[in-house]
Tab-separated table of C-alpha atoms in Angstrom:
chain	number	residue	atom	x	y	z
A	671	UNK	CA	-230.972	92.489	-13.678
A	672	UNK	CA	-230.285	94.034	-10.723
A	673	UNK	CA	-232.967	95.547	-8.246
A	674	UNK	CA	-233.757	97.323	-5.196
A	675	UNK	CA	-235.203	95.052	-2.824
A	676	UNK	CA	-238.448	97.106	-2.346
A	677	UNK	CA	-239.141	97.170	-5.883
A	678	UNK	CA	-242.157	94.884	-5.338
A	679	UNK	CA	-243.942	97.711	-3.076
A	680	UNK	CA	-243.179	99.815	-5.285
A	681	UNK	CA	-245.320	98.697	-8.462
A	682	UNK	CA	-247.658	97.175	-6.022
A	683	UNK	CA	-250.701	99.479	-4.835
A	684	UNK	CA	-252.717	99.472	-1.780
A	685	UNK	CA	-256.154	99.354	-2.165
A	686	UNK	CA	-258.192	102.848	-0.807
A	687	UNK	CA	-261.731	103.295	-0.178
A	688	UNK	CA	-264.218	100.781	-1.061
A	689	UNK	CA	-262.088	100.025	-5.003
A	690	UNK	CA	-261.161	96.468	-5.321
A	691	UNK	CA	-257.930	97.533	-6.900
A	692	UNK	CA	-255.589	100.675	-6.672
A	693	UNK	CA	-256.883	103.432	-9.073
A	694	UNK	CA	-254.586	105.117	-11.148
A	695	UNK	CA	-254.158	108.332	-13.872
A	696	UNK	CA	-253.653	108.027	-17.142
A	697	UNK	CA	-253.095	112.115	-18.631
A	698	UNK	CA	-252.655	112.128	-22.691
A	699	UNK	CA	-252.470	115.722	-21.845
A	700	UNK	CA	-255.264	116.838	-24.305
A	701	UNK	CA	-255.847	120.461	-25.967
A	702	UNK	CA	-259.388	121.350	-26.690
A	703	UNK	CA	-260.004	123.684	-29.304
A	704	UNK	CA	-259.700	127.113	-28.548
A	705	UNK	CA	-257.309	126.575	-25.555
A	706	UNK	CA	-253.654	125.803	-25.650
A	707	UNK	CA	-250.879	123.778	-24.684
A	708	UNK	CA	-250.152	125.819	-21.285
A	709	UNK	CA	-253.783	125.393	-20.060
A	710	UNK	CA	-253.410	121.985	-20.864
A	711	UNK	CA	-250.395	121.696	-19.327
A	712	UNK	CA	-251.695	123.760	-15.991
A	713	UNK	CA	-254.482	121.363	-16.034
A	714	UNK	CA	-252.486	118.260	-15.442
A	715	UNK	CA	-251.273	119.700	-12.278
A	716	UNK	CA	-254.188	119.945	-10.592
A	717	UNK	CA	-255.059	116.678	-12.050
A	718	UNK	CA	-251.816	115.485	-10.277
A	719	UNK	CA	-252.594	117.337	-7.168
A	720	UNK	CA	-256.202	116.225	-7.653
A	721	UNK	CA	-254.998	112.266	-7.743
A	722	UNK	CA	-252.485	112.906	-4.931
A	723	UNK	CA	-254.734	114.535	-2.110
A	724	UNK	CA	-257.633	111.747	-2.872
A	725	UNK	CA	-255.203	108.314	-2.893
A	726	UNK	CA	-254.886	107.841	-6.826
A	727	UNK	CA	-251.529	104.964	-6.688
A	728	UNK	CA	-249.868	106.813	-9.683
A	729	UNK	CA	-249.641	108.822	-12.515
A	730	UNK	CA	-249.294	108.964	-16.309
A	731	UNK	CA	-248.520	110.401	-18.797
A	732	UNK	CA	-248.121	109.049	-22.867
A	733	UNK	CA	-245.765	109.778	-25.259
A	734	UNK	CA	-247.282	111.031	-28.761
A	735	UNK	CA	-246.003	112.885	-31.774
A	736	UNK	CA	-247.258	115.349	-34.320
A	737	UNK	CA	-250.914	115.717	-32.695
A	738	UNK	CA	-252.451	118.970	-31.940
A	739	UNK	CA	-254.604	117.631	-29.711
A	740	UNK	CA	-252.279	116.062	-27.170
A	741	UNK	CA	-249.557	117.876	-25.591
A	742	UNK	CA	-247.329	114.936	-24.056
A	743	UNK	CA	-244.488	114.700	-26.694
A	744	UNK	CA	-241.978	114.826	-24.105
A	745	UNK	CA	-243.122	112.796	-21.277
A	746	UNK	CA	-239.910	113.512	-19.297
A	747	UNK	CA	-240.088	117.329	-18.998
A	748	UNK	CA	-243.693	116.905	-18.227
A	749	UNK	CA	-242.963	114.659	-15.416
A	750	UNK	CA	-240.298	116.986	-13.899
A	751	UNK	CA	-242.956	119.798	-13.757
A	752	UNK	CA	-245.288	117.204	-12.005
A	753	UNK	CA	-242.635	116.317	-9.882
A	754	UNK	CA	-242.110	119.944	-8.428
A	755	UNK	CA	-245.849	119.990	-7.378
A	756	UNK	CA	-246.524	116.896	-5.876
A	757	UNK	CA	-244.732	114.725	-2.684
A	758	UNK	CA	-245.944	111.336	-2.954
A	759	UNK	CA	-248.292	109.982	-5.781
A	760	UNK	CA	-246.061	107.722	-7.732
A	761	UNK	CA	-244.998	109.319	-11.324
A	762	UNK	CA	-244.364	107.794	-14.623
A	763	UNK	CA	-244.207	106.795	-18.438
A	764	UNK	CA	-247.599	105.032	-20.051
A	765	UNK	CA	-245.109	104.920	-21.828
A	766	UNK	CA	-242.174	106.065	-23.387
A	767	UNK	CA	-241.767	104.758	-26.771
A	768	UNK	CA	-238.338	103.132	-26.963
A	769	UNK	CA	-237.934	102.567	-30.197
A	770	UNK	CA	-238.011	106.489	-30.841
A	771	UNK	CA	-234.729	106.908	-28.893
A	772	UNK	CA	-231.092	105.970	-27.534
A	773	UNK	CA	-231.337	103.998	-24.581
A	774	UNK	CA	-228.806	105.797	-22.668
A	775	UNK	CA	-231.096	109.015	-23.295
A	776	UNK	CA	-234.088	107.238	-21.128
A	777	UNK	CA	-231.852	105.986	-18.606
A	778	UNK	CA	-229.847	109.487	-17.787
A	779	UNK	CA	-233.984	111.400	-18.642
A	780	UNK	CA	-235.361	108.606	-16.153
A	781	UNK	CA	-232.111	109.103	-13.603
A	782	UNK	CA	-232.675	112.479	-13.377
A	783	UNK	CA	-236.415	112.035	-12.473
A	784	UNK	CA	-235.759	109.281	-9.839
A	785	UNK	CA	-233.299	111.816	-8.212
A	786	UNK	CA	-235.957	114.732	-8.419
A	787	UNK	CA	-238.366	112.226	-6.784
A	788	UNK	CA	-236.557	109.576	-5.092
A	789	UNK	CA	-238.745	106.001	-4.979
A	790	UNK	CA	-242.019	107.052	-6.901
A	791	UNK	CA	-240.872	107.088	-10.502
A	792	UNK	CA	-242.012	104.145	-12.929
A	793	UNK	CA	-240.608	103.965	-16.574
A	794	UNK	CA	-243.119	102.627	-18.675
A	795	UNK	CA	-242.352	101.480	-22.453
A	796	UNK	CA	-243.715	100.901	-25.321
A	797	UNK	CA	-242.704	99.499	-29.137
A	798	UNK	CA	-245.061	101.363	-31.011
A	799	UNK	CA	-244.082	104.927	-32.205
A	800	UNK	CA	-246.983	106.956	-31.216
A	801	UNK	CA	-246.774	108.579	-34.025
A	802	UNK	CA	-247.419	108.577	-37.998
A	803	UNK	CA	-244.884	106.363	-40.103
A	804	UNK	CA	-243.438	109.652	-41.431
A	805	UNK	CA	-243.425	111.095	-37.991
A	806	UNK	CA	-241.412	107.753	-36.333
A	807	UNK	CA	-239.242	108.111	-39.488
A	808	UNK	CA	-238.409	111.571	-38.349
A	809	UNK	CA	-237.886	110.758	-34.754
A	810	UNK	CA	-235.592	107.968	-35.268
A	811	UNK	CA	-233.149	109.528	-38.392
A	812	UNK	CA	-229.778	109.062	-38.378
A	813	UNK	CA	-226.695	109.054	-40.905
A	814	UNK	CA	-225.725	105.914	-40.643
A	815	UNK	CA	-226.969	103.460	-42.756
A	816	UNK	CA	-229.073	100.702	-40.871
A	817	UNK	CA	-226.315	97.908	-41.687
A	818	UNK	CA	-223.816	99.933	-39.258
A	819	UNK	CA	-225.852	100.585	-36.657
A	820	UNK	CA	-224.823	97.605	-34.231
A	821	UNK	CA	-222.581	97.522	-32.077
A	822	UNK	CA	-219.244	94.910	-32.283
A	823	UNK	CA	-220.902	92.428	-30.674
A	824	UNK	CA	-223.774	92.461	-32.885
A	825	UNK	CA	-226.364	93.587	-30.586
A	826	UNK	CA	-228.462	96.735	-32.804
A	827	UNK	CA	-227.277	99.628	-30.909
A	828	UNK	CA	-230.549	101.949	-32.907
A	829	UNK	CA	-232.837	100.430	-34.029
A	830	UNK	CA	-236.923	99.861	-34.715
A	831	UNK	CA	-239.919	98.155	-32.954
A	832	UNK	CA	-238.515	95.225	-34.063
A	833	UNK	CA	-235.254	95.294	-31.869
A	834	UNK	CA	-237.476	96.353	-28.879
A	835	UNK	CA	-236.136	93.328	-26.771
A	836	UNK	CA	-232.298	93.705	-27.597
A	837	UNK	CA	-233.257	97.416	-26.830
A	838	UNK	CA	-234.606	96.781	-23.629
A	839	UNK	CA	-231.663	94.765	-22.353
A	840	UNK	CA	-229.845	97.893	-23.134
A	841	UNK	CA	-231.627	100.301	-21.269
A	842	UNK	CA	-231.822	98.050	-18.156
A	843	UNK	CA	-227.693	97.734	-18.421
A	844	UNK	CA	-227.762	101.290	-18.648
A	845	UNK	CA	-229.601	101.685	-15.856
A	846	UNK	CA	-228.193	99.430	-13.548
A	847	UNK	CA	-224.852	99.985	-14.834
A	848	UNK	CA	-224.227	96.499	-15.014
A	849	UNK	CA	-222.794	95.960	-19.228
A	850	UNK	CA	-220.317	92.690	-19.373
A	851	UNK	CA	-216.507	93.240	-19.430
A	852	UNK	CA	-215.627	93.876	-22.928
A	853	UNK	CA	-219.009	95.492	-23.958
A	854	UNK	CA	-218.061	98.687	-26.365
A	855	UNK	CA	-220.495	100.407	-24.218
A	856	UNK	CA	-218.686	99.165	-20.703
A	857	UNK	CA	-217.297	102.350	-20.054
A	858	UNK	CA	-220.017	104.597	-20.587
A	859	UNK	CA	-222.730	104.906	-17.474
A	860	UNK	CA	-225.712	107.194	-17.170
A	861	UNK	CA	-225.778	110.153	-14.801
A	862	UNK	CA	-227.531	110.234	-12.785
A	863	UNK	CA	-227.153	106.753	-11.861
A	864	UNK	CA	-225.335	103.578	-9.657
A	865	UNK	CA	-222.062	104.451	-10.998
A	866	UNK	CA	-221.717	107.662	-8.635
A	867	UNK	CA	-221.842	104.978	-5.758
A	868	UNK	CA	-218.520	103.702	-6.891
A	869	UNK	CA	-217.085	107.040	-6.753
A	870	UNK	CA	-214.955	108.509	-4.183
A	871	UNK	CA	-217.601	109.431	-1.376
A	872	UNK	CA	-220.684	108.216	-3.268
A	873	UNK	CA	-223.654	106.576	-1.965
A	874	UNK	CA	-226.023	104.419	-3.380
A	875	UNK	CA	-229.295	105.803	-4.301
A	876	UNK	CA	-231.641	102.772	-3.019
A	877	UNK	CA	-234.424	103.269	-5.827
A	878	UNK	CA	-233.844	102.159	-9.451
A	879	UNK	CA	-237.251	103.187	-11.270
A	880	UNK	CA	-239.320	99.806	-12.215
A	881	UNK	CA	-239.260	98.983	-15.206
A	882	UNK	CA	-243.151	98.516	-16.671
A	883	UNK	CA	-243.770	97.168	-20.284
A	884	UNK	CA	-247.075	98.197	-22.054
A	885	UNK	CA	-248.784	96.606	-25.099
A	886	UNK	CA	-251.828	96.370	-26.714
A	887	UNK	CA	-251.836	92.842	-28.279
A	888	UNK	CA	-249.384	89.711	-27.577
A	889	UNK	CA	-245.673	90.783	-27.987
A	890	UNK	CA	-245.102	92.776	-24.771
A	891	UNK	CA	-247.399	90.988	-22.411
A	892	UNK	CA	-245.291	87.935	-23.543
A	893	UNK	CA	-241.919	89.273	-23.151
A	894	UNK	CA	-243.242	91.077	-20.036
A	895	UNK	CA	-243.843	87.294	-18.633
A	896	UNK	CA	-240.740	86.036	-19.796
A	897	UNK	CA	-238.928	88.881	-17.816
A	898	UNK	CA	-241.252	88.729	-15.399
A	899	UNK	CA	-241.549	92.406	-15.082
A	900	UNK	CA	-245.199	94.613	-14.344
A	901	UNK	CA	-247.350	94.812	-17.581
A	902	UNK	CA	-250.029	98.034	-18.500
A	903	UNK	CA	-252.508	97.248	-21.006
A	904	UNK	CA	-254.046	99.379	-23.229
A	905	UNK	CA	-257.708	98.165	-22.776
A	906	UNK	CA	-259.088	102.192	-24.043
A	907	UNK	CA	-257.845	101.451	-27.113
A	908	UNK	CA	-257.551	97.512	-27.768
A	909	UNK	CA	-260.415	96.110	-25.502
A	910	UNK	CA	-260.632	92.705	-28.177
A	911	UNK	CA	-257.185	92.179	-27.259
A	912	UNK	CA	-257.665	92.791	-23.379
A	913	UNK	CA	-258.359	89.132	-22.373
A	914	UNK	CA	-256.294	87.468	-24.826
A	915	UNK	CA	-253.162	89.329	-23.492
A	916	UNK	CA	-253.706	89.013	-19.942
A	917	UNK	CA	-254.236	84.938	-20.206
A	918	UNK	CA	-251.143	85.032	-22.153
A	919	UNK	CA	-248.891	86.988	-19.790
A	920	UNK	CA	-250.198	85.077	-16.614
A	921	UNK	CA	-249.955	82.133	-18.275
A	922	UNK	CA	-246.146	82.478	-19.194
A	923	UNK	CA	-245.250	84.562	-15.755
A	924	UNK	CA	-241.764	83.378	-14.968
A	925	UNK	CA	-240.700	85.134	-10.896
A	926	UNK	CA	-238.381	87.252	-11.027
A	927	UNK	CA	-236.253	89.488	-8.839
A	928	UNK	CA	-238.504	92.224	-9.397
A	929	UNK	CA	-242.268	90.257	-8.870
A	930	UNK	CA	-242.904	87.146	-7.102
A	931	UNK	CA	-246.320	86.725	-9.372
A	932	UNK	CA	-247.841	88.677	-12.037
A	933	UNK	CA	-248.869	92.260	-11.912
A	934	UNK	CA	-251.101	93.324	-14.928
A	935	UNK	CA	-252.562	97.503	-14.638
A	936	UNK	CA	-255.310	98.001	-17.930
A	937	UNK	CA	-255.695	101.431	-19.098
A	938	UNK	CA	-259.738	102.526	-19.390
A	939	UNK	CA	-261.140	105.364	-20.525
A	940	UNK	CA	-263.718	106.652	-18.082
A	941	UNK	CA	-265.579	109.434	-17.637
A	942	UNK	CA	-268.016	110.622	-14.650
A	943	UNK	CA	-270.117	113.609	-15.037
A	944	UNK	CA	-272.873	115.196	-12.613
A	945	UNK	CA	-275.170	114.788	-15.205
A	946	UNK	CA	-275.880	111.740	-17.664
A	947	UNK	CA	-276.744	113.939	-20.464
A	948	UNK	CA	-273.160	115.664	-20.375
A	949	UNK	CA	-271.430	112.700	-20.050
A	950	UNK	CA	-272.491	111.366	-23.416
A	951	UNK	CA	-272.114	114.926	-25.010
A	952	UNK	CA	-268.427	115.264	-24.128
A	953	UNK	CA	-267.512	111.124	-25.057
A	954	UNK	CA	-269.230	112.022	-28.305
A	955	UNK	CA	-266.905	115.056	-28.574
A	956	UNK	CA	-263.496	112.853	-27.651
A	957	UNK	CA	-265.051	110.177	-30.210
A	958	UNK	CA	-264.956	112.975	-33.455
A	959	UNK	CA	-261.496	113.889	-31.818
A	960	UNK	CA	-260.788	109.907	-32.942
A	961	UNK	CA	-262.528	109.886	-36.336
A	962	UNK	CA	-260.590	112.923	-37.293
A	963	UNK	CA	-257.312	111.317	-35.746
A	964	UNK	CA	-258.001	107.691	-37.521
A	965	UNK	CA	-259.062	109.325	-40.836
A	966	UNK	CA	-255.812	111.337	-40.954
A	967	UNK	CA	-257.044	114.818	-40.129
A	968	UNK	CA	-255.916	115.299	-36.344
A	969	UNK	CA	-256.728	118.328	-34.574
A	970	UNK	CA	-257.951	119.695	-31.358
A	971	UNK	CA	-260.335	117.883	-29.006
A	972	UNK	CA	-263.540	119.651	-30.447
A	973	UNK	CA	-266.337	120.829	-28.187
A	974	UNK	CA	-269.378	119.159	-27.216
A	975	UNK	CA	-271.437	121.679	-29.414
A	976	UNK	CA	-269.175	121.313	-32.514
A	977	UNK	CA	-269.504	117.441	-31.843
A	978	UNK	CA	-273.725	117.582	-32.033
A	979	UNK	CA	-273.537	119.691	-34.691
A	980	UNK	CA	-271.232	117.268	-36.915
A	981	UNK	CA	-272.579	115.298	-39.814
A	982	UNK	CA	-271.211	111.641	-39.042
A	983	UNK	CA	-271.427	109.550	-42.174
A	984	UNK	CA	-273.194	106.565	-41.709
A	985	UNK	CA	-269.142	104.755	-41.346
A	986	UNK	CA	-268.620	107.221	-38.521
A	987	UNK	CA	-271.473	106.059	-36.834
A	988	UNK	CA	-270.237	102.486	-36.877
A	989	UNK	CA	-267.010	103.923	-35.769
A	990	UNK	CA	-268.334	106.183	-33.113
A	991	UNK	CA	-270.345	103.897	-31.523
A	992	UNK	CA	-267.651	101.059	-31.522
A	993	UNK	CA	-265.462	103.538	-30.051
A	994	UNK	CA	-267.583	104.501	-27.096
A	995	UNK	CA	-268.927	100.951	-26.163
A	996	UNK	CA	-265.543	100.729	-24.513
A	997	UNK	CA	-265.494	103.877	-23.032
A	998	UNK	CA	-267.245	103.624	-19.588
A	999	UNK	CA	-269.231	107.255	-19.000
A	1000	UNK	CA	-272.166	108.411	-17.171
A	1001	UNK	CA	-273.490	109.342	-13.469
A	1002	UNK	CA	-270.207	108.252	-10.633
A	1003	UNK	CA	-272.885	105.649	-9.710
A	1004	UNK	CA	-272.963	104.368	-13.386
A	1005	UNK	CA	-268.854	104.415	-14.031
A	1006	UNK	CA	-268.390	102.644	-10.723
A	1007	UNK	CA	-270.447	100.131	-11.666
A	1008	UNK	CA	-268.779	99.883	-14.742
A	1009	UNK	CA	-265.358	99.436	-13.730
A	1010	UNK	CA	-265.968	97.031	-11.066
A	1011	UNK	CA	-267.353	94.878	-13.969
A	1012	UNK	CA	-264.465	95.893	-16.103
A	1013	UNK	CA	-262.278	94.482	-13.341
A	1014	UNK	CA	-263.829	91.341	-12.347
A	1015	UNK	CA	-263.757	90.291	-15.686
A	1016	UNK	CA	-260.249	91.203	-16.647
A	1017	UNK	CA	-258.937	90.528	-13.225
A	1018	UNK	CA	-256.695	93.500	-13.405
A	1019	UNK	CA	-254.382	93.918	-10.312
A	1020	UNK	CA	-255.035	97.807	-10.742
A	1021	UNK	CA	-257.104	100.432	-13.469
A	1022	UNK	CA	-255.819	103.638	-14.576
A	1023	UNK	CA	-257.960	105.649	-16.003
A	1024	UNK	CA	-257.892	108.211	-18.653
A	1025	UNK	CA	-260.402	110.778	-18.936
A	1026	UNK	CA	-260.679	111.777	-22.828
A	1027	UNK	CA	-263.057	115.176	-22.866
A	1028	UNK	CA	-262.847	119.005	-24.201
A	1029	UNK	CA	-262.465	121.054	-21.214
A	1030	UNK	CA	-260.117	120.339	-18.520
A	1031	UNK	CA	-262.378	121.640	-15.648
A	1032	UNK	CA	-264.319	118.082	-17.079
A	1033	UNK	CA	-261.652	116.127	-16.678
A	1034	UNK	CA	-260.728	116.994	-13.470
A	1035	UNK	CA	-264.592	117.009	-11.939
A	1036	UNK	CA	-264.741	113.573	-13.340
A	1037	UNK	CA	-261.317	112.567	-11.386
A	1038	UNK	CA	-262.918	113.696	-8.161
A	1039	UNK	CA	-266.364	112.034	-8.821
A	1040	UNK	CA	-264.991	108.781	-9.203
A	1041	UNK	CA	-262.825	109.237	-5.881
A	1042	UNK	CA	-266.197	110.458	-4.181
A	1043	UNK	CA	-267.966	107.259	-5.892
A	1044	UNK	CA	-265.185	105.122	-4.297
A	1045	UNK	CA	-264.802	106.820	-1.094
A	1046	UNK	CA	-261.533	107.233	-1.346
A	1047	UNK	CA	-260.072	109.623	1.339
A	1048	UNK	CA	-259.522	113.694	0.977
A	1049	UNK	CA	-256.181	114.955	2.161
A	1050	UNK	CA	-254.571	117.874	2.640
């Protein structure tokens, strides 16, 4: 794997404020009922802008499929929009599910990005679908039958979650341009990318987006050791599995060209609100949003009112209040305090946060509460 030397500084973070660790954004781009995809969409601007002007290190955005309540199917395009109205925060996938495409689309999709916004575009990926089976079944179609579907050499040139590491190898050939001689894919290269150096008159682009892998149990944090690439956890929705997979991927850490020592980021879901009471009205609103979701009947992020009025049965409850024990919520005070915990016990090198709520006037307050919490700096 080839890398540009200043790889390293770009995963790491610099601390800002009084944080132990670089905050990030996590945006699932979320619809509330009765508002749509565009004000969704407008929202996560001035989130971006938001996260830029106070010192955020970077942000996200997650692929999912076939629910109405989150707009990010196509974390690419939303990134280019991002990209056009911001200058510095760093940019990325949390993540892009490989296993739903061709490698060679992420690479020329990520190429493009990292030429729209040279040196602060991450590519984060992910095995899991995001999705529905029926919905990964559509993404991933093809006419071939499965048997065909490797190339000469016997590497799986389409495949499922369970090729994700043969996968990965080919997206990082793709993107460095590097396949051995007598690969069938040796003459193809992705564009934009390091074969335009090798042109007549071309010159090398000096950033190559970092590569991140994100889990939420064993596999990637593993093969993210082995490779010794970045890892993102997905603590909001896996916090059993938190501790477990950051021993394991320290543990097994080899150096690479890319990091000299491990660098794990953990997703949490956090939400600050001026007022306690509101807090808990709009995490009980984002928790219905799951019941619905986990229960097969997805839909928009309901409002707090619709989310009092509901009548949880008493395995909703259980549910509901599993849910938000792992969602940190309250005064700025209160989710300060509970991500500095979060942090010292998980040792995380860095915490991006997601904030799951109806309104997206919410979920941008809450963004600037925590920076105001933190102290981190306002500018222009």
């Amino acid at each position: 794997m080839s890398i540009s030397t200043d790889a390293a500084g770009e995963i790491r973070g610099t601390t800002h404020g009084t944080a132990p660790v670089p905050l990030s954004v996590l945006d699932l781009v979320t619809v509330g009922a009765g508002r749509t995809a565009s004000d969704a969409l407008r929202t996560s601007v001035d989130i971006a802008r938001l996260a830029e002007a106070r010192g955020y290190h970077r942000y996200w955005v997650a692929e999912h499929h076939s629910m109405p309540g989150v707009a990010s199917s196509s974390p690419a395009v939303i990134l280019a929009h991002l990209a056009a109205h911001t200058d510095r925060i760093r940019l990325g996938s949390g993540g892009v599910m490989l296993p739903n495409h061709a490698p060679l689309v992420i690479a020329e999709q990520f190429g493009t990005l990292e030429a729209m916004a040279p040196g602060r575009v991450d590519l984060g990926l992910g095995r899991a679908p995001g999705t529905d089976g029926a919905t990964a079944a559509a993404l991933r179609r093809s006419d071939l039958p499965h048997s065909q579907l490797r190339s000469s050499g016997g590497t799986p040139i389409h495949s499922g979650a369970d090729d994700f590491p043969q996968q990965l190898v080919e997206l990082t050939r793709f993107l460095d341009d590097d396949f051995p001689d007598g690969h069938p894919y040796g003459r193809i290269h992705a564009v934009p990318g390091p074969v335009q150096a090798t042109s007549p008159g071309g010159v090398q682009s000096p950033h190559r987006p970092p590569v991140w892998l994100l889990g939420s149990s064993g596999f990637s944090a593993r093969l993210a050791a082995t490779l010794g690439l970045p890892f993102a956890f997905a603590h909001h929705f896996s916090a059993q599995n938190t501790l477990p997979a950051l021993d394991l991927y320290r543990e097994n850490f080899r150096p690479s060209e890319v990091l000299d020592e491990p660098y794990a980021l953990i997703g949490v879901s956090a939400l600050a609100t001026d007022d306690e009471k509101e807090a808990r009205r709009q995490v009980l609103a984002a928790a219905l949003n799951m019941v619905r979701l986990r229960t097969g009947r997805p839909g928009l992020v309901p409002t707090p009112d619709e989310a009092e009025a509901y009548d949880f049965s008493p395995m909703e409850q259980e549910f509901v209040a599993s849910w938000n024990s792992n969602v940190i919520h309250g005064t700025p005070d209160a989710v300060r305090a509970g991500l500095d915990d979060l942090q010292k016990r998980t040792g995380a090198d860095e915490l991006m946060i997601t904030a799951n709520a109806h309104g997206g006037d919410v979920r941008l307050r809450s963004y600037e509460l925590i920076a105001d919490a933190y102290g981190l700096p306002a500018t222009a």
